[in-house]
Amino acid sequence: MSNKLQRMTKVRLAVVLIIICAIVLGIFDMPQVYDRAIDFANAKMQTSFPHFTNIPFRLGLDLQGGTHLVYEADTSKIAFGEKGDAVEGVRDVIERRVNAFGVAEPVIQVNKSQGKWRVIAELAGIKDVNEAIKMIGETPLLEFKEENTEPARELTPEERKAMNEFNKTAKDKANKALKEALTGKDFSEVVKTYSESETVTDNGGDLGWIKEAGEFGKLFNGVSKTEIGKVAPKVVETDIGFFVAKVNDKRTSGQEIKASHILICYKGAESCTKETTKEEAEKIVKDLKAKITPANFAKLAKENSTDSLAENGGELGWFQKGQMVKEFEDVVFSLAKGAISEPILTKFGYHLIYKTDERSVPELKISAVFIKTKKEADILPPTDQWKVTGLTGKQLENSRVNFNQSTNAPEVALQFNDEGKKLFAEITARNVGKPVAIFLDNQPISIPRVNEAITGGEAVITGNFDLTEAKQLTQRLNAGALPVPITLISQQTVGASLGSESLQKSLLAGLIGFVLVIIFMILYY
């Protein structure tokens, strides 16, 4: 009897302990229920029982919502034994970027599967998924480049021979097409037989209406005297190939202006590399206006204009509406032929405009056979104006936002590490009096001229950006560049509503399980 009593006592004690644990865990899981009960008891019994200390949960991705991103790292250019370290470096950079974005306790893992390295990022609670993806994947490529003075490579004898043979074959083909077209053969059939332009072969070689100022300028000039409905009597050679053309119609439309200009840019104007202030530029252009005439315009343009057209006397050629900035266009189209404008201001600086001619725009409706040719530029690699110096964001120690003492404009100050200091000193020493370009993501953002060698390891980016853009650039640079490129190969977004639903279902399942356990124990014992 005593054994049975002891056994029943143990069972009751176990049940009581389970119930107590369940109540404690329930309060821990849903403290607001306990707090409401305590508030009711305190109000009725005039007591002051405390609320349960609310311990914040660290909800996972499935409950809190967020995004699960999988990136594949391109380690093809990394030595075999260094691939793991490179991908770990990617993980560290991504973690810094995500922390800067404000994601609490992100989970960033490295995984290798079937010889491919992957980085997995779980960002719980993230609200702007697209912005997070952009921040993780972007590689802020900061580069310092100097002018490329190396002569362009010439074609080898073999390359030139192959190019000449190719072009000779193309010309023979064009002459054969012309011969057939001139004998009266249906032009659309000639196009189908000979043309190498897939885009117009199916519509009889129709190029639509072309103008002298457009991409088919040489073709226009080559057939402009041909009568409507006739095939031009000669093959027209252009920069891209040979044309056999038929003139289907002619017309005039709109107005075309021919003009020259003098540009005086100033520091802060778009594409300007001069140190001239806006006030100085305004004075220069007013002084020029006081002495300029149609006769001396080209001479003064060569001596004073700050753009690339100065050598040609500032001549702009023929242009139509929509091809110039609005301030420039409004003046030149209202200007009398042969007149010189007052100084006008655009985003590029101050201009003086000399309107030399105007005309209605002639247009031709053309059908053509196109035979492609090759030129040196198609074979040789393009010659870049700038060449890399080896100084990049990898040697960057830190960056910060400063304000220019003269203009109070925001600028980004850069501090290099020891390797970067040495490189920067060497670069500035050999480029005194020359420009050194600062590129970000392959785009020039500042092209300052070096006045003297800089040995302190500090540089300043002065771009046309506001404070927010300067802070953003600083944040990106300080986050660091990715050691290897990465590609997003998988994205799974979990909405907060799904997390809430999962939480409710989990609680219900736990409650049902608890009740079933209690019922089982009572019935069993």
PDB file of C-alpha atoms in Angstrom, residues 147-388:
ATOM      1  CA  GLU A 147      47.462  60.084 -68.779  1.00  0.00           C
ATOM      2  CA  ASN A 148      48.303  57.354 -71.260  1.00  0.00           C
ATOM      3  CA  THR A 149      51.205  58.595 -73.397  1.00  0.00           C
ATOM      4  CA  GLU A 150      52.079  55.225 -74.908  1.00  0.00           C
ATOM      5  CA  PRO A 151      51.728  55.170 -78.703  1.00  0.00           C
ATOM      6  CA  ALA A 152      48.990  52.982 -80.138  1.00  0.00           C
ATOM      7  CA  ARG A 153      50.081  49.618 -81.507  1.00  0.00           C
ATOM      8  CA  GLU A 154      50.195  49.346 -85.288  1.00  0.00           C
ATOM      9  CA  LEU A 155      48.848  46.473 -87.338  1.00  0.00           C
ATOM     10  CA  THR A 156      51.239  43.641 -88.042  1.00  0.00           C
ATOM     11  CA  PRO A 157      51.941  42.913 -91.747  1.00  0.00           C
ATOM     12  CA  GLU A 158      49.773  39.791 -91.471  1.00  0.00           C
ATOM     13  CA  GLU A 159      46.883  41.729 -89.905  1.00  0.00           C
ATOM     14  CA  ARG A 160      47.050  44.487 -92.520  1.00  0.00           C
ATOM     15  CA  LYS A 161      47.149  41.955 -95.357  1.00  0.00           C
ATOM     16  CA  ALA A 162      44.107  40.117 -93.977  1.00  0.00           C
ATOM     17  CA  MET A 163      42.230  43.419 -93.549  1.00  0.00           C
ATOM     18  CA  ASN A 164      42.984  44.554 -97.108  1.00  0.00           C
ATOM     19  CA  GLU A 165      41.898  41.195 -98.549  1.00  0.00           C
ATOM     20  CA  PHE A 166      38.664  41.327 -96.564  1.00  0.00           C
ATOM     21  CA  ASN A 167      37.884  44.854 -97.802  1.00  0.00           C
ATOM     22  CA  LYS A 168      38.728  43.964-101.419  1.00  0.00           C
ATOM     23  CA  THR A 169      36.292  41.051-101.295  1.00  0.00           C
ATOM     24  CA  ALA A 170      33.656  43.373 -99.775  1.00  0.00           C
ATOM     25  CA  LYS A 171      34.125  45.944-102.556  1.00  0.00           C
ATOM     26  CA  ASP A 172      33.894  43.295-105.277  1.00  0.00           C
ATOM     27  CA  LYS A 173      30.649  42.077-103.693  1.00  0.00           C
ATOM     28  CA  ALA A 174      29.270  45.649-103.546  1.00  0.00           C
ATOM     29  CA  ASN A 175      30.150  46.286-107.216  1.00  0.00           C
ATOM     30  CA  LYS A 176      28.451  43.050-108.215  1.00  0.00           C
ATOM     31  CA  ALA A 177      25.310  44.108-106.294  1.00  0.00           C
ATOM     32  CA  LEU A 178      25.391  47.551-107.939  1.00  0.00           C
ATOM     33  CA  LYS A 179      25.680  46.028-111.406  1.00  0.00           C
ATOM     34  CA  GLU A 180      22.586  43.880-110.823  1.00  0.00           C
ATOM     35  CA  ALA A 181      20.630  46.818-109.344  1.00  0.00           C
ATOM     36  CA  LEU A 182      21.446  49.071-112.319  1.00  0.00           C
ATOM     37  CA  THR A 183      20.246  46.448-114.825  1.00  0.00           C
ATOM     38  CA  GLY A 184      16.728  46.843-113.433  1.00  0.00           C
ATOM     39  CA  LYS A 185      16.559  43.794-111.162  1.00  0.00           C
ATOM     40  CA  ASP A 186      14.065  44.180-108.312  1.00  0.00           C
ATOM     41  CA  PHE A 187      16.003  46.059-105.621  1.00  0.00           C
ATOM     42  CA  SER A 188      14.540  44.065-102.735  1.00  0.00           C
ATOM     43  CA  GLU A 189      15.857  40.876-104.360  1.00  0.00           C
ATOM     44  CA  VAL A 190      19.322  42.434-104.640  1.00  0.00           C
ATOM     45  CA  VAL A 191      19.125  43.300-100.944  1.00  0.00           C
ATOM     46  CA  LYS A 192      18.203  39.732 -99.996  1.00  0.00           C
ATOM     47  CA  THR A 193      21.045  38.332-102.083  1.00  0.00           C
ATOM     48  CA  TYR A 194      23.882  40.636-101.031  1.00  0.00           C
ATOM     49  CA  SER A 195      23.099  42.718 -97.928  1.00  0.00           C
ATOM     50  CA  GLU A 196      24.849  41.847 -94.645  1.00  0.00           C
ATOM     51  CA  SER A 197      22.459  43.853 -92.448  1.00  0.00           C
ATOM     52  CA  GLU A 198      19.928  41.444 -90.951  1.00  0.00           C
ATOM     53  CA  THR A 199      17.782  44.286 -89.583  1.00  0.00           C
ATOM     54  CA  VAL A 200      16.794  45.628 -93.014  1.00  0.00           C
ATOM     55  CA  THR A 201      17.077  42.578 -95.280  1.00  0.00           C
ATOM     56  CA  ASP A 202      13.467  41.528 -94.691  1.00  0.00           C
ATOM     57  CA  ASN A 203      12.019  44.970 -95.549  1.00  0.00           C
ATOM     58  CA  GLY A 204      13.845  45.542 -98.813  1.00  0.00           C
ATOM     59  CA  GLY A 205      16.790  47.358 -97.230  1.00  0.00           C
ATOM     60  CA  ASP A 206      14.655  50.308 -96.096  1.00  0.00           C
ATOM     61  CA  LEU A 207      16.730  52.722 -93.950  1.00  0.00           C
ATOM     62  CA  GLY A 208      13.892  55.239 -93.610  1.00  0.00           C
ATOM     63  CA  TRP A 209      14.596  58.985 -93.782  1.00  0.00           C
ATOM     64  CA  ILE A 210      18.267  59.939 -93.380  1.00  0.00           C
ATOM     65  CA  LYS A 211      19.963  63.316 -92.833  1.00  0.00           C
ATOM     66  CA  GLU A 212      23.417  64.695 -93.479  1.00  0.00           C
ATOM     67  CA  ALA A 213      23.926  65.255 -89.751  1.00  0.00           C
ATOM     68  CA  GLY A 214      22.912  61.712 -88.784  1.00  0.00           C
ATOM     69  CA  GLU A 215      24.748  58.406 -88.644  1.00  0.00           C
ATOM     70  CA  PHE A 216      24.398  58.019 -92.445  1.00  0.00           C
ATOM     71  CA  GLY A 217      25.981  61.383 -93.279  1.00  0.00           C
ATOM     72  CA  LYS A 218      28.468  59.999 -95.833  1.00  0.00           C
ATOM     73  CA  LEU A 219      25.757  57.908 -97.476  1.00  0.00           C
ATOM     74  CA  PHE A 220      23.548  61.019 -97.685  1.00  0.00           C
ATOM     75  CA  ASN A 221      26.281  63.028 -99.413  1.00  0.00           C
ATOM     76  CA  GLY A 222      27.056  60.144-101.790  1.00  0.00           C
ATOM     77  CA  VAL A 223      23.479  59.849-103.131  1.00  0.00           C
ATOM     78  CA  SER A 224      22.025  63.363-102.606  1.00  0.00           C
ATOM     79  CA  LYS A 225      22.115  64.178-106.358  1.00  0.00           C
ATOM     80  CA  THR A 226      20.410  60.928-107.390  1.00  0.00           C
ATOM     81  CA  GLU A 227      16.866  61.298-108.736  1.00  0.00           C
ATOM     82  CA  ILE A 228      13.848  59.871-106.908  1.00  0.00           C
ATOM     83  CA  GLY A 229      13.260  56.231-107.831  1.00  0.00           C
ATOM     84  CA  LYS A 230      16.823  55.734-109.142  1.00  0.00           C
ATOM     85  CA  VAL A 231      19.795  53.697-107.888  1.00  0.00           C
ATOM     86  CA  ALA A 232      22.914  55.781-107.180  1.00  0.00           C
ATOM     87  CA  PRO A 233      25.428  55.107-110.002  1.00  0.00           C
ATOM     88  CA  LYS A 234      28.375  54.455-107.672  1.00  0.00           C
ATOM     89  CA  VAL A 235      29.074  52.376-104.576  1.00  0.00           C
ATOM     90  CA  VAL A 236      29.228  54.673-101.525  1.00  0.00           C
ATOM     91  CA  GLU A 237      32.107  53.966 -99.147  1.00  0.00           C
ATOM     92  CA  THR A 238      31.607  54.906 -95.473  1.00  0.00           C
ATOM     93  CA  ASP A 239      33.450  54.232 -92.209  1.00  0.00           C
ATOM     94  CA  ILE A 240      31.441  51.065 -91.594  1.00  0.00           C
ATOM     95  CA  GLY A 241      31.211  49.598 -95.085  1.00  0.00           C
ATOM     96  CA  PHE A 242      29.971  49.879 -98.666  1.00  0.00           C
ATOM     97  CA  PHE A 243      26.436  50.902 -99.638  1.00  0.00           C
ATOM     98  CA  VAL A 244      24.499  50.360-102.843  1.00  0.00           C
ATOM     99  CA  ALA A 245      21.585  52.770-102.447  1.00  0.00           C
ATOM    100  CA  LYS A 246      18.269  53.620-104.058  1.00  0.00           C
ATOM    101  CA  VAL A 247      16.601  57.010-103.431  1.00  0.00           C
ATOM    102  CA  ASN A 248      12.875  56.481-102.822  1.00  0.00           C
ATOM    103  CA  ASP A 249      11.864  60.044-101.883  1.00  0.00           C
ATOM    104  CA  LYS A 250      13.109  63.505-100.860  1.00  0.00           C
ATOM    105  CA  ARG A 251      11.817  66.208 -98.488  1.00  0.00           C
ATOM    106  CA  THR A 252      12.836  69.073 -96.173  1.00  0.00           C
ATOM    107  CA  SER A 253      11.876  69.313 -92.515  1.00  0.00           C
ATOM    108  CA  GLY A 254      12.660  71.631 -89.605  1.00  0.00           C
ATOM    109  CA  GLN A 255      15.530  74.066 -89.259  1.00  0.00           C
ATOM    110  CA  GLU A 256      19.246  73.409 -88.958  1.00  0.00           C
ATOM    111  CA  ILE A 257      21.815  75.819 -87.506  1.00  0.00           C
ATOM    112  CA  LYS A 258      25.533  76.146 -88.131  1.00  0.00           C
ATOM    113  CA  ALA A 259      27.452  77.975 -85.407  1.00  0.00           C
ATOM    114  CA  SER A 260      30.721  78.395 -83.530  1.00  0.00           C
ATOM    115  CA  HIS A 261      31.233  79.172 -79.862  1.00  0.00           C
ATOM    116  CA  ILE A 262      33.768  80.167 -77.250  1.00  0.00           C
ATOM    117  CA  LEU A 263      33.471  78.433 -73.881  1.00  0.00           C
ATOM    118  CA  ILE A 264      35.001  79.792 -70.683  1.00  0.00           C
ATOM    119  CA  CYS A 265      34.466  77.167 -67.984  1.00  0.00           C
ATOM    120  CA  TYR A 266      35.122  77.520 -64.259  1.00  0.00           C
ATOM    121  CA  LYS A 267      35.803  75.280 -61.293  1.00  0.00           C
ATOM    122  CA  GLY A 268      32.587  73.434 -60.442  1.00  0.00           C
ATOM    123  CA  ALA A 269      31.135  73.529 -63.979  1.00  0.00           C
ATOM    124  CA  GLU A 270      30.488  70.178 -65.655  1.00  0.00           C
ATOM    125  CA  SER A 271      33.551  68.547 -67.305  1.00  0.00           C
ATOM    126  CA  CYS A 272      35.759  71.541 -66.375  1.00  0.00           C
ATOM    127  CA  THR A 273      39.328  70.892 -65.196  1.00  0.00           C
ATOM    128  CA  LYS A 274      40.288  74.552 -64.801  1.00  0.00           C
ATOM    129  CA  GLU A 275      40.854  76.326 -61.485  1.00  0.00           C
ATOM    130  CA  THR A 276      39.198  79.537 -62.758  1.00  0.00           C
ATOM    131  CA  THR A 277      36.459  80.856 -60.446  1.00  0.00           C
ATOM    132  CA  LYS A 278      32.983  81.645 -61.730  1.00  0.00           C
ATOM    133  CA  GLU A 279      33.572  85.383 -61.248  1.00  0.00           C
ATOM    134  CA  GLU A 280      36.859  85.235 -63.187  1.00  0.00           C
ATOM    135  CA  ALA A 281      35.202  83.315 -66.032  1.00  0.00           C
ATOM    136  CA  GLU A 282      32.407  85.885 -66.238  1.00  0.00           C
ATOM    137  CA  LYS A 283      34.931  88.747 -66.486  1.00  0.00           C
ATOM    138  CA  ILE A 284      36.910  86.941 -69.214  1.00  0.00           C
ATOM    139  CA  VAL A 285      33.835  86.350 -71.370  1.00  0.00           C
ATOM    140  CA  LYS A 286      32.658  89.964 -70.974  1.00  0.00           C
ATOM    141  CA  ASP A 287      36.082  91.257 -72.009  1.00  0.00           C
ATOM    142  CA  LEU A 288      35.987  89.001 -75.077  1.00  0.00           C
ATOM    143  CA  LYS A 289      32.506  90.205 -75.991  1.00  0.00           C
ATOM    144  CA  ALA A 290      33.725  93.807 -75.986  1.00  0.00           C
ATOM    145  CA  LYS A 291      36.306  93.132 -78.745  1.00  0.00           C
ATOM    146  CA  ILE A 292      34.957  90.141 -80.679  1.00  0.00           C
ATOM    147  CA  THR A 293      33.753  90.335 -84.316  1.00  0.00           C
ATOM    148  CA  PRO A 294      32.858  87.714 -86.949  1.00  0.00           C
ATOM    149  CA  ALA A 295      36.281  88.312 -88.499  1.00  0.00           C
ATOM    150  CA  ASN A 296      38.312  87.566 -85.350  1.00  0.00           C
ATOM    151  CA  PHE A 297      35.944  85.028 -83.725  1.00  0.00           C
ATOM    152  CA  ALA A 298      37.911  81.933 -84.805  1.00  0.00           C
ATOM    153  CA  LYS A 299      41.225  83.471 -83.690  1.00  0.00           C
ATOM    154  CA  LEU A 300      39.898  84.413 -80.240  1.00  0.00           C
ATOM    155  CA  ALA A 301      38.287  80.985 -79.898  1.00  0.00           C
ATOM    156  CA  LYS A 302      41.641  79.272 -80.523  1.00  0.00           C
ATOM    157  CA  GLU A 303      43.353  81.519 -77.973  1.00  0.00           C
ATOM    158  CA  ASN A 304      40.709  81.473 -75.204  1.00  0.00           C
ATOM    159  CA  SER A 305      38.114  78.708 -75.469  1.00  0.00           C
ATOM    160  CA  THR A 306      38.468  75.982 -72.817  1.00  0.00           C
ATOM    161  CA  ASP A 307      36.803  73.113 -74.707  1.00  0.00           C
ATOM    162  CA  SER A 308      38.183  70.618 -77.239  1.00  0.00           C
ATOM    163  CA  LEU A 309      36.819  72.585 -80.221  1.00  0.00           C
ATOM    164  CA  ALA A 310      39.197  75.515 -79.643  1.00  0.00           C
ATOM    165  CA  GLU A 311      41.675  74.209 -82.251  1.00  0.00           C
ATOM    166  CA  ASN A 312      38.921  74.413 -84.906  1.00  0.00           C
ATOM    167  CA  GLY A 313      37.980  77.964 -83.967  1.00  0.00           C
ATOM    168  CA  GLY A 314      35.074  76.723 -81.854  1.00  0.00           C
ATOM    169  CA  GLU A 315      33.148  75.419 -84.897  1.00  0.00           C
ATOM    170  CA  LEU A 316      30.177  73.232 -83.917  1.00  0.00           C
ATOM    171  CA  GLY A 317      28.995  72.291 -87.405  1.00  0.00           C
ATOM    172  CA  TRP A 318      25.323  71.768 -88.264  1.00  0.00           C
ATOM    173  CA  PHE A 319      22.855  70.852 -85.510  1.00  0.00           C
ATOM    174  CA  GLN A 320      19.119  70.799 -84.873  1.00  0.00           C
ATOM    175  CA  LYS A 321      16.852  71.362 -81.881  1.00  0.00           C
ATOM    176  CA  GLY A 322      17.321  68.853 -79.117  1.00  0.00           C
ATOM    177  CA  GLN A 323      21.065  68.434 -79.667  1.00  0.00           C
ATOM    178  CA  MET A 324      22.237  71.268 -77.396  1.00  0.00           C
ATOM    179  CA  VAL A 325      21.410  72.220 -73.794  1.00  0.00           C
ATOM    180  CA  LYS A 326      18.279  74.372 -73.503  1.00  0.00           C
ATOM    181  CA  GLU A 327      19.975  77.670 -72.535  1.00  0.00           C
ATOM    182  CA  PHE A 328      22.330  77.421 -75.542  1.00  0.00           C
ATOM    183  CA  GLU A 329      19.568  76.308 -77.899  1.00  0.00           C
ATOM    184  CA  ASP A 330      17.140  79.077 -76.917  1.00  0.00           C
ATOM    185  CA  VAL A 331      19.709  81.729 -77.803  1.00  0.00           C
ATOM    186  CA  VAL A 332      21.180  80.288 -81.008  1.00  0.00           C
ATOM    187  CA  PHE A 333      17.827  79.557 -82.678  1.00  0.00           C
ATOM    188  CA  SER A 334      16.584  83.097 -82.010  1.00  0.00           C
ATOM    189  CA  LEU A 335      19.881  84.714 -83.052  1.00  0.00           C
ATOM    190  CA  ALA A 336      20.128  86.443 -86.455  1.00  0.00           C
ATOM    191  CA  LYS A 337      22.411  84.878 -89.052  1.00  0.00           C
ATOM    192  CA  GLY A 338      25.902  86.405 -88.764  1.00  0.00           C
ATOM    193  CA  ALA A 339      25.286  87.741 -85.218  1.00  0.00           C
ATOM    194  CA  ILE A 340      27.263  87.068 -82.022  1.00  0.00           C
ATOM    195  CA  SER A 341      25.339  86.520 -78.795  1.00  0.00           C
ATOM    196  CA  GLU A 342      25.741  88.123 -75.408  1.00  0.00           C
ATOM    197  CA  PRO A 343      27.467  85.902 -72.806  1.00  0.00           C
ATOM    198  CA  ILE A 344      25.154  83.050 -71.755  1.00  0.00           C
ATOM    199  CA  LEU A 345      25.527  80.649 -68.851  1.00  0.00           C
ATOM    200  CA  THR A 346      25.006  76.878 -69.085  1.00  0.00           C
ATOM    201  CA  LYS A 347      26.103  73.982 -66.870  1.00  0.00           C
ATOM    202  CA  PHE A 348      29.394  73.920 -68.832  1.00  0.00           C
ATOM    203  CA  GLY A 349      30.301  77.585 -68.221  1.00  0.00           C
ATOM    204  CA  TYR A 350      29.962  80.899 -70.104  1.00  0.00           C
ATOM    205  CA  HIS A 351      29.493  80.932 -73.906  1.00  0.00           C
ATOM    206  CA  LEU A 352      29.735  83.396 -76.762  1.00  0.00           C
ATOM    207  CA  ILE A 353      27.880  82.059 -79.836  1.00  0.00           C
ATOM    208  CA  TYR A 354      28.463  83.057 -83.460  1.00  0.00           C
ATOM    209  CA  LYS A 355      25.619  81.933 -85.750  1.00  0.00           C
ATOM    210  CA  THR A 356      27.178  81.422 -89.188  1.00  0.00           C
ATOM    211  CA  ASP A 357      24.345  79.848 -91.207  1.00  0.00           C
ATOM    212  CA  GLU A 358      20.874  78.294 -91.151  1.00  0.00           C
ATOM    213  CA  ARG A 359      18.824  76.134 -93.523  1.00  0.00           C
ATOM    214  CA  SER A 360      15.874  73.791 -93.852  1.00  0.00           C
ATOM    215  CA  VAL A 361      16.909  70.197 -93.189  1.00  0.00           C
ATOM    216  CA  PRO A 362      17.039  68.061 -96.360  1.00  0.00           C
ATOM    217  CA  GLU A 363      16.126  64.390 -95.931  1.00  0.00           C
ATOM    218  CA  LEU A 364      16.276  61.343 -98.213  1.00  0.00           C
ATOM    219  CA  LYS A 365      14.272  58.147 -97.981  1.00  0.00           C
ATOM    220  CA  ILE A 366      16.737  55.380 -98.792  1.00  0.00           C
ATOM    221  CA  SER A 367      16.839  51.637 -99.417  1.00  0.00           C
ATOM    222  CA  ALA A 368      20.294  50.099 -99.437  1.00  0.00           C
ATOM    223  CA  VAL A 369      22.469  47.027 -99.710  1.00  0.00           C
ATOM    224  CA  PHE A 370      25.111  47.060 -96.950  1.00  0.00           C
ATOM    225  CA  ILE A 371      28.453  45.263 -97.194  1.00  0.00           C
ATOM    226  CA  LYS A 372      30.614  45.439 -94.041  1.00  0.00           C
ATOM    227  CA  THR A 373      34.308  46.411 -94.154  1.00  0.00           C
ATOM    228  CA  LYS A 374      37.072  46.271 -91.567  1.00  0.00           C
ATOM    229  CA  LYS A 375      39.299  49.110 -90.378  1.00  0.00           C
ATOM    230  CA  GLU A 376      42.262  49.224 -88.017  1.00  0.00           C
ATOM    231  CA  ALA A 377      40.066  50.062 -85.014  1.00  0.00           C
ATOM    232  CA  ASP A 378      38.123  46.808 -85.575  1.00  0.00           C
ATOM    233  CA  ILE A 379      41.313  44.803 -85.158  1.00  0.00           C
ATOM    234  CA  LEU A 380      43.385  46.795 -82.673  1.00  0.00           C
ATOM    235  CA  PRO A 381      42.293  47.123 -79.036  1.00  0.00           C
ATOM    236  CA  PRO A 382      41.002  50.605 -78.180  1.00  0.00           C
ATOM    237  CA  THR A 383      43.536  53.091 -76.813  1.00  0.00           C
ATOM    238  CA  ASP A 384      42.473  54.408 -73.431  1.00  0.00           C
ATOM    239  CA  GLN A 385      43.112  58.044 -72.532  1.00  0.00           C
ATOM    240  CA  TRP A 386      44.044  56.938 -68.998  1.00  0.00           C
ATOM    241  CA  LYS A 387      46.186  54.096 -67.708  1.00  0.00           C
ATOM    242  CA  VAL A 388      46.122  52.407 -64.322  1.00  0.00           C
TER     243      VAL A 388
END
